[in-house]
C-alpha cells in the first residue's frame, strides 16, 4: 500500500507554492484574498459570501480521479476550496485520452493522484493537498481517508469502494456519488449526518448477496482484491460528454447539500439523465417501481421460495 499524505506533504507540490513575483507576473495579485476574490467574482454574483465560505472551508475527499472524478477536482478547485484529499490507484494510459480531463500526451504513465494535485494547485496555488492515497480502497485506508473530511466525492468504480460509504456513514460525513452509463448517468447525495441512508430492501438485499462471504470490513487486502475481481463490472463504452456531465452534477449536488440551497437529489432521491433522449429526471430510490428495487425484491422472493 502506498499512502502519501499521512503527516507528509506530497513530494511534487513544492514547485507549486506561489511567490509574490508569480502573482505579479500573472495579473498583479499579491495576496491570497485578492486571488480568491478575483476567482470567485462571477460565482459570487449568485451565491453570497457565507455560502462561498462554507464550500471553501470544507475539506473534500475525492476518491477516483478518472473520467468522472477529474472534472469534480477541477470544478472544486475553481470554487477556491482550501483542502483536498485524493485517492486513486491508477496511472494514465492511452485509453483514458478520450474522456479523462487530465489525461494528455504529457501525463501518460503518471499517477492520476499526482497529476490531479498539480492541476488543483495550478488553478489555486493556495489549495492544500493534505492527503494522497495512491492505492485501491482497503480497510487500511478507507476510514483515515474519510475521517476529518467534510464531504466525500465517491467516483471510485471498484466494488471495494463500498468501504468509503461504510466509513462515511459511521463517521457521519456526507457523500455524493455518481456513475456514467453509456449515454447517461445517475447522481445521488447521502447526508450521513442525519440518516444511515439505507432502506430495509437494500439492507436485506446486500445481506442476501454477500451471505456466503466474510464481511467486507473484515477482509484483508488480498481478500478485498478477490472481492473486486468477483463483482467488478466488465469494461463498457464511455463517452466524454457523459462522464464529464456526471462529474458536473456531482459537484452541483455537493454544493447544494453544503449550502442548503436548491432542490437536492439527496437520498432517497436521485437524479438520472440520458443525453441521447434529452431526458433528465429526479426519481425516488425506494419506489417499488424502481427497476433496481424490482430486481432486489425478486431476488429475495426467489431465495425465500427456494428455502421453503
mmCIF file with all atom_site columns, N, CA and C in Angstrom, residues 153-226:
data_model
loop_
_atom_site.group_PDB
_atom_site.id
_atom_site.type_symbol
_atom_site.label_atom_id
_atom_site.label_alt_id
_atom_site.label_comp_id
_atom_site.label_asym_id
_atom_site.label_entity_id
_atom_site.label_seq_id
_atom_site.pdbx_PDB_ins_code
_atom_site.Cartn_x
_atom_site.Cartn_y
_atom_site.Cartn_z
_atom_site.occupancy
_atom_site.B_iso_or_equiv
_atom_site.pdbx_formal_charge
_atom_site.auth_seq_id
_atom_site.auth_comp_id
_atom_site.auth_asym_id
_atom_site.auth_atom_id
_atom_site.pdbx_PDB_model_num
ATOM 1   N N  . UNK A 1 153 ? -16.434 12.768  -2.130  1.00 0.00 ? 153 UNK A N  1
ATOM 2   C CA . UNK A 1 153 ? -16.879 12.656  -3.520  1.00 0.00 ? 153 UNK A CA 1
ATOM 3   C C  . UNK A 1 153 ? -16.446 11.273  -3.987  1.00 0.00 ? 153 UNK A C  1
ATOM 4   N N  . UNK A 1 154 ? -17.405 10.373  -4.157  1.00 0.00 ? 154 UNK A N  1
ATOM 5   C CA . UNK A 1 154 ? -17.098 8.967   -4.399  1.00 0.00 ? 154 UNK A CA 1
ATOM 6   C C  . UNK A 1 154 ? -17.246 8.637   -5.884  1.00 0.00 ? 154 UNK A C  1
ATOM 7   N N  . UNK A 1 155 ? -16.105 8.585   -6.575  1.00 0.00 ? 155 UNK A N  1
ATOM 8   C CA . UNK A 1 155 ? -16.098 8.256   -8.000  1.00 0.00 ? 155 UNK A CA 1
ATOM 9   C C  . UNK A 1 155 ? -15.383 6.936   -8.288  1.00 0.00 ? 155 UNK A C  1
ATOM 10  N N  . UNK A 1 156 ? -14.817 6.304   -7.258  1.00 0.00 ? 156 UNK A N  1
ATOM 11  C CA . UNK A 1 156 ? -14.089 5.052   -7.464  1.00 0.00 ? 156 UNK A CA 1
ATOM 12  C C  . UNK A 1 156 ? -15.050 4.003   -8.010  1.00 0.00 ? 156 UNK A C  1
ATOM 13  N N  . UNK A 1 157 ? -14.598 3.248   -9.026  1.00 0.00 ? 157 UNK A N  1
ATOM 14  C CA . UNK A 1 157 ? -15.524 2.359   -9.727  1.00 0.00 ? 157 UNK A CA 1
ATOM 15  C C  . UNK A 1 157 ? -15.350 0.887   -9.383  1.00 0.00 ? 157 UNK A C  1
ATOM 16  N N  . UNK A 1 158 ? -14.607 0.587   -8.331  1.00 0.00 ? 158 UNK A N  1
ATOM 17  C CA . UNK A 1 158 ? -14.465 -0.806  -7.921  1.00 0.00 ? 158 UNK A CA 1
ATOM 18  C C  . UNK A 1 158 ? -15.445 -1.121  -6.792  1.00 0.00 ? 158 UNK A C  1
ATOM 19  N N  . UNK A 1 159 ? -15.889 -2.373  -6.690  1.00 0.00 ? 159 UNK A N  1
ATOM 20  C CA . UNK A 1 159 ? -16.835 -2.736  -5.626  1.00 0.00 ? 159 UNK A CA 1
ATOM 21  C C  . UNK A 1 159 ? -16.327 -2.425  -4.220  1.00 0.00 ? 159 UNK A C  1
ATOM 22  N N  . UNK A 1 160 ? -15.012 -2.463  -4.019  1.00 0.00 ? 160 UNK A N  1
ATOM 23  C CA . UNK A 1 160 ? -14.438 -2.181  -2.699  1.00 0.00 ? 160 UNK A CA 1
ATOM 24  C C  . UNK A 1 160 ? -14.693 -0.752  -2.245  1.00 0.00 ? 160 UNK A C  1
ATOM 25  N N  . UNK A 1 161 ? -15.126 0.125   -3.156  1.00 0.00 ? 161 UNK A N  1
ATOM 26  C CA . UNK A 1 161 ? -15.471 1.499   -2.773  1.00 0.00 ? 161 UNK A CA 1
ATOM 27  C C  . UNK A 1 161 ? -16.611 1.522   -1.755  1.00 0.00 ? 161 UNK A C  1
ATOM 28  N N  . UNK A 1 162 ? -17.310 0.400   -1.608  1.00 0.00 ? 162 UNK A N  1
ATOM 29  C CA . UNK A 1 162 ? -18.346 0.288   -0.573  1.00 0.00 ? 162 UNK A CA 1
ATOM 30  C C  . UNK A 1 162 ? -17.774 0.648   0.792   1.00 0.00 ? 162 UNK A C  1
ATOM 31  N N  . UNK A 1 163 ? -16.484 0.409   0.999   1.00 0.00 ? 163 UNK A N  1
ATOM 32  C CA . UNK A 1 163 ? -15.844 0.737   2.273   1.00 0.00 ? 163 UNK A CA 1
ATOM 33  C C  . UNK A 1 163 ? -15.899 2.234   2.568   1.00 0.00 ? 163 UNK A C  1
ATOM 34  N N  . UNK A 1 164 ? -15.876 3.053   1.528   1.00 0.00 ? 164 UNK A N  1
ATOM 35  C CA . UNK A 1 164 ? -15.962 4.502   1.726   1.00 0.00 ? 164 UNK A CA 1
ATOM 36  C C  . UNK A 1 164 ? -17.354 4.903   2.204   1.00 0.00 ? 164 UNK A C  1
ATOM 37  N N  . UNK A 1 165 ? -18.378 4.258   1.661   1.00 0.00 ? 165 UNK A N  1
ATOM 38  C CA . UNK A 1 165 ? -19.746 4.524   2.119   1.00 0.00 ? 165 UNK A CA 1
ATOM 39  C C  . UNK A 1 165 ? -19.897 4.128   3.591   1.00 0.00 ? 165 UNK A C  1
ATOM 40  N N  . UNK A 1 166 ? -19.356 2.965   3.934   1.00 0.00 ? 166 UNK A N  1
ATOM 41  C CA . UNK A 1 166 ? -19.469 2.488   5.311   1.00 0.00 ? 166 UNK A CA 1
ATOM 42  C C  . UNK A 1 166 ? -18.734 3.407   6.275   1.00 0.00 ? 166 UNK A C  1
ATOM 43  N N  . UNK A 1 167 ? -17.545 3.871   5.866   1.00 0.00 ? 167 UNK A N  1
ATOM 44  C CA . UNK A 1 167 ? -16.782 4.788   6.714   1.00 0.00 ? 167 UNK A CA 1
ATOM 45  C C  . UNK A 1 167 ? -17.509 6.119   6.856   1.00 0.00 ? 167 UNK A C  1
ATOM 46  N N  . UNK A 1 168 ? -18.041 6.633   5.742   1.00 0.00 ? 168 UNK A N  1
ATOM 47  C CA . UNK A 1 168 ? -18.755 7.911   5.778   1.00 0.00 ? 168 UNK A CA 1
ATOM 48  C C  . UNK A 1 168 ? -20.005 7.815   6.652   1.00 0.00 ? 168 UNK A C  1
ATOM 49  N N  . UNK A 1 169 ? -20.708 6.701   6.547   1.00 0.00 ? 169 UNK A N  1
ATOM 50  C CA . UNK A 1 169 ? -21.909 6.519   7.373   1.00 0.00 ? 169 UNK A CA 1
ATOM 51  C C  . UNK A 1 169 ? -21.542 6.449   8.853   1.00 0.00 ? 169 UNK A C  1
ATOM 52  N N  . UNK A 1 170 ? -20.489 5.704   9.170   1.00 0.00 ? 170 UNK A N  1
ATOM 53  C CA . UNK A 1 170 ? -20.068 5.548   10.558  1.00 0.00 ? 170 UNK A CA 1
ATOM 54  C C  . UNK A 1 170 ? -19.576 6.866   11.152  1.00 0.00 ? 170 UNK A C  1
ATOM 55  N N  . UNK A 1 171 ? -18.873 7.659   10.334  1.00 0.00 ? 171 UNK A N  1
ATOM 56  C CA . UNK A 1 171 ? -18.297 8.921   10.797  1.00 0.00 ? 171 UNK A CA 1
ATOM 57  C C  . UNK A 1 171 ? -19.225 10.114  10.581  1.00 0.00 ? 171 UNK A C  1
ATOM 58  N N  . UNK A 1 172 ? -20.389 9.846   9.979   1.00 0.00 ? 172 UNK A N  1
ATOM 59  C CA . UNK A 1 172 ? -21.395 10.892  9.715   1.00 0.00 ? 172 UNK A CA 1
ATOM 60  C C  . UNK A 1 172 ? -20.843 12.016  8.831   1.00 0.00 ? 172 UNK A C  1
ATOM 61  N N  . UNK A 1 173 ? -20.192 11.600  7.750   1.00 0.00 ? 173 UNK A N  1
ATOM 62  C CA . UNK A 1 173 ? -19.657 12.538  6.763   1.00 0.00 ? 173 UNK A CA 1
ATOM 63  C C  . UNK A 1 173 ? -20.508 12.435  5.495   1.00 0.00 ? 173 UNK A C  1
ATOM 64  N N  . UNK A 1 174 ? -21.064 13.522  4.991   1.00 0.00 ? 174 UNK A N  1
ATOM 65  C CA . UNK A 1 174 ? -21.876 13.450  3.765   1.00 0.00 ? 174 UNK A CA 1
ATOM 66  C C  . UNK A 1 174 ? -21.053 12.990  2.569   1.00 0.00 ? 174 UNK A C  1
ATOM 67  N N  . UNK A 1 175 ? -21.720 12.314  1.651   1.00 0.00 ? 175 UNK A N  1
ATOM 68  C CA . UNK A 1 175 ? -21.053 11.735  0.481   1.00 0.00 ? 175 UNK A CA 1
ATOM 69  C C  . UNK A 1 175 ? -21.932 11.944  -0.743  1.00 0.00 ? 175 UNK A C  1
ATOM 70  N N  . UNK A 1 176 ? -21.305 12.238  -1.871  1.00 0.00 ? 176 UNK A N  1
ATOM 71  C CA . UNK A 1 176 ? -22.025 12.319  -3.144  1.00 0.00 ? 176 UNK A CA 1
ATOM 72  C C  . UNK A 1 176 ? -21.378 11.343  -4.117  1.00 0.00 ? 176 UNK A C  1
ATOM 73  N N  . UNK A 1 177 ? -22.202 10.577  -4.767  1.00 0.00 ? 177 UNK A N  1
ATOM 74  C CA . UNK A 1 177 ? -21.741 9.551   -5.698  1.00 0.00 ? 177 UNK A CA 1
ATOM 75  C C  . UNK A 1 177 ? -22.405 9.742   -7.055  1.00 0.00 ? 177 UNK A C  1
ATOM 76  N N  . UNK A 1 178 ? -21.705 9.365   -8.096  1.00 0.00 ? 178 UNK A N  1
ATOM 77  C CA . UNK A 1 178 ? -22.304 9.362   -9.423  1.00 0.00 ? 178 UNK A CA 1
ATOM 78  C C  . UNK A 1 178 ? -21.619 8.342   -10.305 1.00 0.00 ? 178 UNK A C  1
ATOM 79  N N  . UNK A 1 179 ? -22.337 7.861   -11.281 1.00 0.00 ? 179 UNK A N  1
ATOM 80  C CA . UNK A 1 179 ? -21.714 6.956   -12.243 1.00 0.00 ? 179 UNK A CA 1
ATOM 81  C C  . UNK A 1 179 ? -22.332 7.176   -13.615 1.00 0.00 ? 179 UNK A C  1
ATOM 82  N N  . UNK A 1 180 ? -21.560 6.829   -14.628 1.00 0.00 ? 180 UNK A N  1
ATOM 83  C CA . UNK A 1 180 ? -21.999 7.004   -16.009 1.00 0.00 ? 180 UNK A CA 1
ATOM 84  C C  . UNK A 1 180 ? -22.438 5.673   -16.596 1.00 0.00 ? 180 UNK A C  1
ATOM 85  N N  . UNK A 1 181 ? -23.513 5.711   -17.371 1.00 0.00 ? 181 UNK A N  1
ATOM 86  C CA . UNK A 1 181 ? -23.855 4.604   -18.249 1.00 0.00 ? 181 UNK A CA 1
ATOM 87  C C  . UNK A 1 181 ? -23.276 4.980   -19.616 1.00 0.00 ? 181 UNK A C  1
ATOM 88  N N  . UNK A 1 182 ? -23.682 4.329   -20.669 1.00 0.00 ? 182 UNK A N  1
ATOM 89  C CA . UNK A 1 182 ? -23.100 4.658   -21.971 1.00 0.00 ? 182 UNK A CA 1
ATOM 90  C C  . UNK A 1 182 ? -23.486 6.069   -22.407 1.00 0.00 ? 182 UNK A C  1
ATOM 91  N N  . UNK A 1 183 ? -24.760 6.400   -22.340 1.00 0.00 ? 183 UNK A N  1
ATOM 92  C CA . UNK A 1 183 ? -25.220 7.709   -22.823 1.00 0.00 ? 183 UNK A CA 1
ATOM 93  C C  . UNK A 1 183 ? -25.799 8.594   -21.718 1.00 0.00 ? 183 UNK A C  1
ATOM 94  N N  . UNK A 1 184 ? -25.769 8.131   -20.489 1.00 0.00 ? 184 UNK A N  1
ATOM 95  C CA . UNK A 1 184 ? -26.340 8.904   -19.392 1.00 0.00 ? 184 UNK A CA 1
ATOM 96  C C  . UNK A 1 184 ? -25.661 8.604   -18.075 1.00 0.00 ? 184 UNK A C  1
ATOM 97  N N  . UNK A 1 185 ? -26.369 8.865   -16.994 1.00 0.00 ? 185 UNK A N  1
ATOM 98  C CA . UNK A 1 185 ? -25.771 8.626   -15.692 1.00 0.00 ? 185 UNK A CA 1
ATOM 99  C C  . UNK A 1 185 ? -26.742 8.876   -14.564 1.00 0.00 ? 185 UNK A C  1
ATOM 100 N N  . UNK A 1 186 ? -26.227 8.687   -13.362 1.00 0.00 ? 186 UNK A N  1
ATOM 101 C CA . UNK A 1 186 ? -27.026 8.821   -12.138 1.00 0.00 ? 186 UNK A CA 1
ATOM 102 C C  . UNK A 1 186 ? -26.167 9.459   -11.057 1.00 0.00 ? 186 UNK A C  1
ATOM 103 N N  . UNK A 1 187 ? -26.762 10.365  -10.292 1.00 0.00 ? 187 UNK A N  1
ATOM 104 C CA . UNK A 1 187 ? -26.061 11.053  -9.208  1.00 0.00 ? 187 UNK A CA 1
ATOM 105 C C  . UNK A 1 187 ? -26.968 11.075  -7.985  1.00 0.00 ? 187 UNK A C  1
ATOM 106 N N  . UNK A 1 188 ? -26.359 10.845  -6.809  1.00 0.00 ? 188 UNK A N  1
ATOM 107 C CA . UNK A 1 188 ? -27.137 10.817  -5.571  1.00 0.00 ? 188 UNK A CA 1
ATOM 108 C C  . UNK A 1 188 ? -26.278 11.307  -4.409  1.00 0.00 ? 188 UNK A C  1
ATOM 109 N N  . UNK A 1 189 ? -26.883 12.083  -3.525  1.00 0.00 ? 189 UNK A N  1
ATOM 110 C CA . UNK A 1 189 ? -26.204 12.577  -2.329  1.00 0.00 ? 189 UNK A CA 1
ATOM 111 C C  . UNK A 1 189 ? -26.701 11.805  -1.111  1.00 0.00 ? 189 UNK A C  1
ATOM 112 N N  . UNK A 1 190 ? -25.770 11.501  -0.207  1.00 0.00 ? 190 UNK A N  1
ATOM 113 C CA . UNK A 1 190 ? -26.096 10.789  1.027   1.00 0.00 ? 190 UNK A CA 1
ATOM 114 C C  . UNK A 1 190 ? -25.678 11.667  2.208   1.00 0.00 ? 190 UNK A C  1
ATOM 115 N N  . UNK A 1 191 ? -26.649 12.209  2.920   1.00 0.00 ? 191 UNK A N  1
ATOM 116 C CA . UNK A 1 191 ? -26.318 13.054  4.068   1.00 0.00 ? 191 UNK A CA 1
ATOM 117 C C  . UNK A 1 191 ? -26.281 12.187  5.323   1.00 0.00 ? 191 UNK A C  1
ATOM 118 N N  . UNK A 1 192 ? -25.138 11.543  5.533   1.00 0.00 ? 192 UNK A N  1
ATOM 119 C CA . UNK A 1 192 ? -24.994 10.640  6.672   1.00 0.00 ? 192 UNK A CA 1
ATOM 120 C C  . UNK A 1 192 ? -24.985 11.376  8.007   1.00 0.00 ? 192 UNK A C  1
ATOM 121 N N  . UNK A 1 193 ? -24.964 12.691  7.984   1.00 0.00 ? 193 UNK A N  1
ATOM 122 C CA . UNK A 1 193 ? -25.045 13.451  9.237   1.00 0.00 ? 193 UNK A CA 1
ATOM 123 C C  . UNK A 1 193 ? -26.398 13.261  9.904   1.00 0.00 ? 193 UNK A C  1
ATOM 124 N N  . UNK A 1 194 ? -27.417 12.963  9.098   1.00 0.00 ? 194 UNK A N  1
ATOM 125 C CA . UNK A 1 194 ? -28.786 12.902  9.608   1.00 0.00 ? 194 UNK A CA 1
ATOM 126 C C  . UNK A 1 194 ? -29.445 11.536  9.498   1.00 0.00 ? 194 UNK A C  1
ATOM 127 N N  . UNK A 1 195 ? -28.849 10.627  8.716   1.00 0.00 ? 195 UNK A N  1
ATOM 128 C CA . UNK A 1 195 ? -29.512 9.349   8.471   1.00 0.00 ? 195 UNK A CA 1
ATOM 129 C C  . UNK A 1 195 ? -28.499 8.325   7.967   1.00 0.00 ? 195 UNK A C  1
ATOM 130 N N  . UNK A 1 196 ? -28.725 7.021   8.256   1.00 0.00 ? 196 UNK A N  1
ATOM 131 C CA . UNK A 1 196 ? -27.854 5.982   7.689   1.00 0.00 ? 196 UNK A CA 1
ATOM 132 C C  . UNK A 1 196 ? -28.079 5.769   6.200   1.00 0.00 ? 196 UNK A C  1
ATOM 133 N N  . UNK A 1 197 ? -29.159 6.331   5.659   1.00 0.00 ? 197 UNK A N  1
ATOM 134 C CA . UNK A 1 197 ? -29.431 6.278   4.211   1.00 0.00 ? 197 UNK A CA 1
ATOM 135 C C  . UNK A 1 197 ? -29.422 4.849   3.677   1.00 0.00 ? 197 UNK A C  1
ATOM 136 N N  . UNK A 1 198 ? -30.190 3.988   4.301   1.00 0.00 ? 198 UNK A N  1
ATOM 137 C CA . UNK A 1 198 ? -30.297 2.608   3.835   1.00 0.00 ? 198 UNK A CA 1
ATOM 138 C C  . UNK A 1 198 ? -31.702 2.103   4.115   1.00 0.00 ? 198 UNK A C  1
ATOM 139 N N  . UNK A 1 199 ? -32.344 1.568   3.093   1.00 0.00 ? 199 UNK A N  1
ATOM 140 C CA . UNK A 1 199 ? -33.701 1.055   3.248   1.00 0.00 ? 199 UNK A CA 1
ATOM 141 C C  . UNK A 1 199 ? -33.669 -0.401  3.695   1.00 0.00 ? 199 UNK A C  1
ATOM 142 N N  . UNK A 1 200 ? -34.813 -0.886  4.146   1.00 0.00 ? 200 UNK A N  1
ATOM 143 C CA . UNK A 1 200 ? -34.931 -2.289  4.546   1.00 0.00 ? 200 UNK A CA 1
ATOM 144 C C  . UNK A 1 200 ? -34.636 -3.198  3.358   1.00 0.00 ? 200 UNK A C  1
ATOM 145 N N  . UNK A 1 201 ? -35.146 -2.823  2.187   1.00 0.00 ? 201 UNK A N  1
ATOM 146 C CA . UNK A 1 201 ? -34.916 -3.626  0.981   1.00 0.00 ? 201 UNK A CA 1
ATOM 147 C C  . UNK A 1 201 ? -33.423 -3.723  0.685   1.00 0.00 ? 201 UNK A C  1
ATOM 148 N N  . UNK A 1 202 ? -32.741 -2.579  0.725   1.00 0.00 ? 202 UNK A N  1
ATOM 149 C CA . UNK A 1 202 ? -31.304 -2.563  0.437   1.00 0.00 ? 202 UNK A CA 1
ATOM 150 C C  . UNK A 1 202 ? -30.527 -3.370  1.467   1.00 0.00 ? 202 UNK A C  1
ATOM 151 N N  . UNK A 1 203 ? -30.904 -3.232  2.729   1.00 0.00 ? 203 UNK A N  1
ATOM 152 C CA . UNK A 1 203 ? -30.208 -3.939  3.805   1.00 0.00 ? 203 UNK A CA 1
ATOM 153 C C  . UNK A 1 203 ? -30.282 -5.447  3.611   1.00 0.00 ? 203 UNK A C  1
ATOM 154 N N  . UNK A 1 204 ? -31.472 -5.951  3.351   1.00 0.00 ? 204 UNK A N  1
ATOM 155 C CA . UNK A 1 204 ? -31.633 -7.394  3.189   1.00 0.00 ? 204 UNK A CA 1
ATOM 156 C C  . UNK A 1 204 ? -31.075 -7.888  1.855   1.00 0.00 ? 204 UNK A C  1
ATOM 157 N N  . UNK A 1 205 ? -31.118 -7.044  0.842   1.00 0.00 ? 205 UNK A N  1
ATOM 158 C CA . UNK A 1 205 ? -30.544 -7.435  -0.438  1.00 0.00 ? 205 UNK A CA 1
ATOM 159 C C  . UNK A 1 205 ? -29.040 -7.633  -0.319  1.00 0.00 ? 205 UNK A C  1
ATOM 160 N N  . UNK A 1 206 ? -28.354 -6.685  0.313   1.00 0.00 ? 206 UNK A N  1
ATOM 161 C CA . UNK A 1 206 ? -26.906 -6.804  0.480   1.00 0.00 ? 206 UNK A CA 1
ATOM 162 C C  . UNK A 1 206 ? -26.551 -7.995  1.374   1.00 0.00 ? 206 UNK A C  1
ATOM 163 N N  . UNK A 1 207 ? -27.369 -8.222  2.394   1.00 0.00 ? 207 UNK A N  1
ATOM 164 C CA . UNK A 1 207 ? -27.136 -9.373  3.265   1.00 0.00 ? 207 UNK A CA 1
ATOM 165 C C  . UNK A 1 207 ? -27.276 -10.669 2.479   1.00 0.00 ? 207 UNK A C  1
ATOM 166 N N  . UNK A 1 208 ? -28.285 -10.736 1.619   1.00 0.00 ? 208 UNK A N  1
ATOM 167 C CA . UNK A 1 208 ? -28.509 -11.913 0.771   1.00 0.00 ? 208 UNK A CA 1
ATOM 168 C C  . UNK A 1 208 ? -27.380 -12.091 -0.241  1.00 0.00 ? 208 UNK A C  1
ATOM 169 N N  . UNK A 1 209 ? -26.943 -10.989 -0.841  1.00 0.00 ? 209 UNK A N  1
ATOM 170 C CA . UNK A 1 209 ? -25.917 -11.037 -1.877  1.00 0.00 ? 209 UNK A CA 1
ATOM 171 C C  . UNK A 1 209 ? -24.572 -11.488 -1.319  1.00 0.00 ? 209 UNK A C  1
ATOM 172 N N  . UNK A 1 210 ? -24.258 -11.066 -0.080  1.00 0.00 ? 210 UNK A N  1
ATOM 173 C CA . UNK A 1 210 ? -22.942 -11.336 0.487   1.00 0.00 ? 210 UNK A CA 1
ATOM 174 C C  . UNK A 1 210 ? -22.959 -12.421 1.566   1.00 0.00 ? 210 UNK A C  1
ATOM 175 N N  . UNK A 1 211 ? -24.045 -13.172 1.674   1.00 0.00 ? 211 UNK A N  1
ATOM 176 C CA . UNK A 1 211 ? -24.203 -14.059 2.820   1.00 0.00 ? 211 UNK A CA 1
ATOM 177 C C  . UNK A 1 211 ? -23.134 -15.149 2.901   1.00 0.00 ? 211 UNK A C  1
ATOM 178 N N  . UNK A 1 212 ? -22.573 -15.545 1.789   1.00 0.00 ? 212 UNK A N  1
ATOM 179 C CA . UNK A 1 212 ? -21.564 -16.602 1.811   1.00 0.00 ? 212 UNK A CA 1
ATOM 180 C C  . UNK A 1 212 ? -20.150 -16.048 1.964   1.00 0.00 ? 212 UNK A C  1
ATOM 181 N N  . UNK A 1 213 ? -20.022 -14.743 2.161   1.00 0.00 ? 213 UNK A N  1
ATOM 182 C CA . UNK A 1 213 ? -18.711 -14.114 2.213   1.00 0.00 ? 213 UNK A CA 1
ATOM 183 C C  . UNK A 1 213 ? -18.458 -13.480 3.575   1.00 0.00 ? 213 UNK A C  1
ATOM 184 N N  . UNK A 1 214 ? -17.180 -13.319 3.885   1.00 0.00 ? 214 UNK A N  1
ATOM 185 C CA . UNK A 1 214 ? -16.789 -12.571 5.071   1.00 0.00 ? 214 UNK A CA 1
ATOM 186 C C  . UNK A 1 214 ? -17.217 -11.118 4.895   1.00 0.00 ? 214 UNK A C  1
ATOM 187 N N  . UNK A 1 215 ? -17.626 -10.439 5.972   1.00 0.00 ? 215 UNK A N  1
ATOM 188 C CA . UNK A 1 215 ? -17.972 -9.018  5.843   1.00 0.00 ? 215 UNK A CA 1
ATOM 189 C C  . UNK A 1 215 ? -16.830 -8.222  5.221   1.00 0.00 ? 215 UNK A C  1
ATOM 190 N N  . UNK A 1 216 ? -17.165 -7.304  4.330   1.00 0.00 ? 216 UNK A N  1
ATOM 191 C CA . UNK A 1 216 ? -16.149 -6.525  3.622   1.00 0.00 ? 216 UNK A CA 1
ATOM 192 C C  . UNK A 1 216 ? -15.228 -5.800  4.592   1.00 0.00 ? 216 UNK A C  1
ATOM 193 N N  . UNK A 1 217 ? -15.770 -5.343  5.711   1.00 0.00 ? 217 UNK A N  1
ATOM 194 C CA . UNK A 1 217 ? -14.975 -4.590  6.683   1.00 0.00 ? 217 UNK A CA 1
ATOM 195 C C  . UNK A 1 217 ? -13.973 -5.458  7.439   1.00 0.00 ? 217 UNK A C  1
ATOM 196 N N  . UNK A 1 218 ? -14.053 -6.765  7.247   1.00 0.00 ? 218 UNK A N  1
ATOM 197 C CA . UNK A 1 218 ? -13.118 -7.672  7.919   1.00 0.00 ? 218 UNK A CA 1
ATOM 198 C C  . UNK A 1 218 ? -12.127 -8.302  6.945   1.00 0.00 ? 218 UNK A C  1
ATOM 199 N N  . UNK A 1 219 ? -12.186 -7.915  5.680   1.00 0.00 ? 219 UNK A N  1
ATOM 200 C CA . UNK A 1 219 ? -11.335 -8.526  4.662   1.00 0.00 ? 219 UNK A CA 1
ATOM 201 C C  . UNK A 1 219 ? -9.932  -7.944  4.662   1.00 0.00 ? 219 UNK A C  1
ATOM 202 N N  . UNK A 1 220 ? -8.959  -8.811  4.413   1.00 0.00 ? 220 UNK A N  1
ATOM 203 C CA . UNK A 1 220 ? -7.580  -8.371  4.217   1.00 0.00 ? 220 UNK A CA 1
ATOM 204 C C  . UNK A 1 220 ? -7.460  -7.715  2.846   1.00 0.00 ? 220 UNK A C  1
ATOM 205 N N  . UNK A 1 221 ? -6.298  -7.140  2.565   1.00 0.00 ? 221 UNK A N  1
ATOM 206 C CA . UNK A 1 221 ? -6.082  -6.506  1.264   1.00 0.00 ? 221 UNK A CA 1
ATOM 207 C C  . UNK A 1 221 ? -6.270  -7.519  0.141   1.00 0.00 ? 221 UNK A C  1
ATOM 208 N N  . UNK A 1 222 ? -5.719  -8.705  0.308   1.00 0.00 ? 222 UNK A N  1
ATOM 209 C CA . UNK A 1 222 ? -5.844  -9.731  -0.730  1.00 0.00 ? 222 UNK A CA 1
ATOM 210 C C  . UNK A 1 222 ? -7.291  -10.165 -0.912  1.00 0.00 ? 222 UNK A C  1
ATOM 211 N N  . UNK A 1 223 ? -8.023  -10.258 0.184   1.00 0.00 ? 223 UNK A N  1
ATOM 212 C CA . UNK A 1 223 ? -9.437  -10.639 0.092   1.00 0.00 ? 223 UNK A CA 1
ATOM 213 C C  . UNK A 1 223 ? -10.264 -9.545  -0.583  1.00 0.00 ? 223 UNK A C  1
ATOM 214 N N  . UNK A 1 224 ? -9.908  -8.288  -0.330  1.00 0.00 ? 224 UNK A N  1
ATOM 215 C CA . UNK A 1 224 ? -10.600 -7.182  -0.997  1.00 0.00 ? 224 UNK A CA 1
ATOM 216 C C  . UNK A 1 224 ? -10.336 -7.231  -2.500  1.00 0.00 ? 224 UNK A C  1
ATOM 217 N N  . UNK A 1 225 ? -9.107  -7.563  -2.888  1.00 0.00 ? 225 UNK A N  1
ATOM 218 C CA . UNK A 1 225 ? -8.780  -7.698  -4.309  1.00 0.00 ? 225 UNK A CA 1
ATOM 219 C C  . UNK A 1 225 ? -9.636  -8.792  -4.950  1.00 0.00 ? 225 UNK A C  1
ATOM 220 N N  . UNK A 1 226 ? -9.779  -9.916  -4.264  1.00 0.00 ? 226 UNK A N  1
ATOM 221 C CA . UNK A 1 226 ? -10.603 -11.010 -4.778  1.00 0.00 ? 226 UNK A CA 1
ATOM 222 C C  . UNK A 1 226 ? -12.075 -10.584 -4.868  1.00 0.00 ? 226 UNK A C  1
#
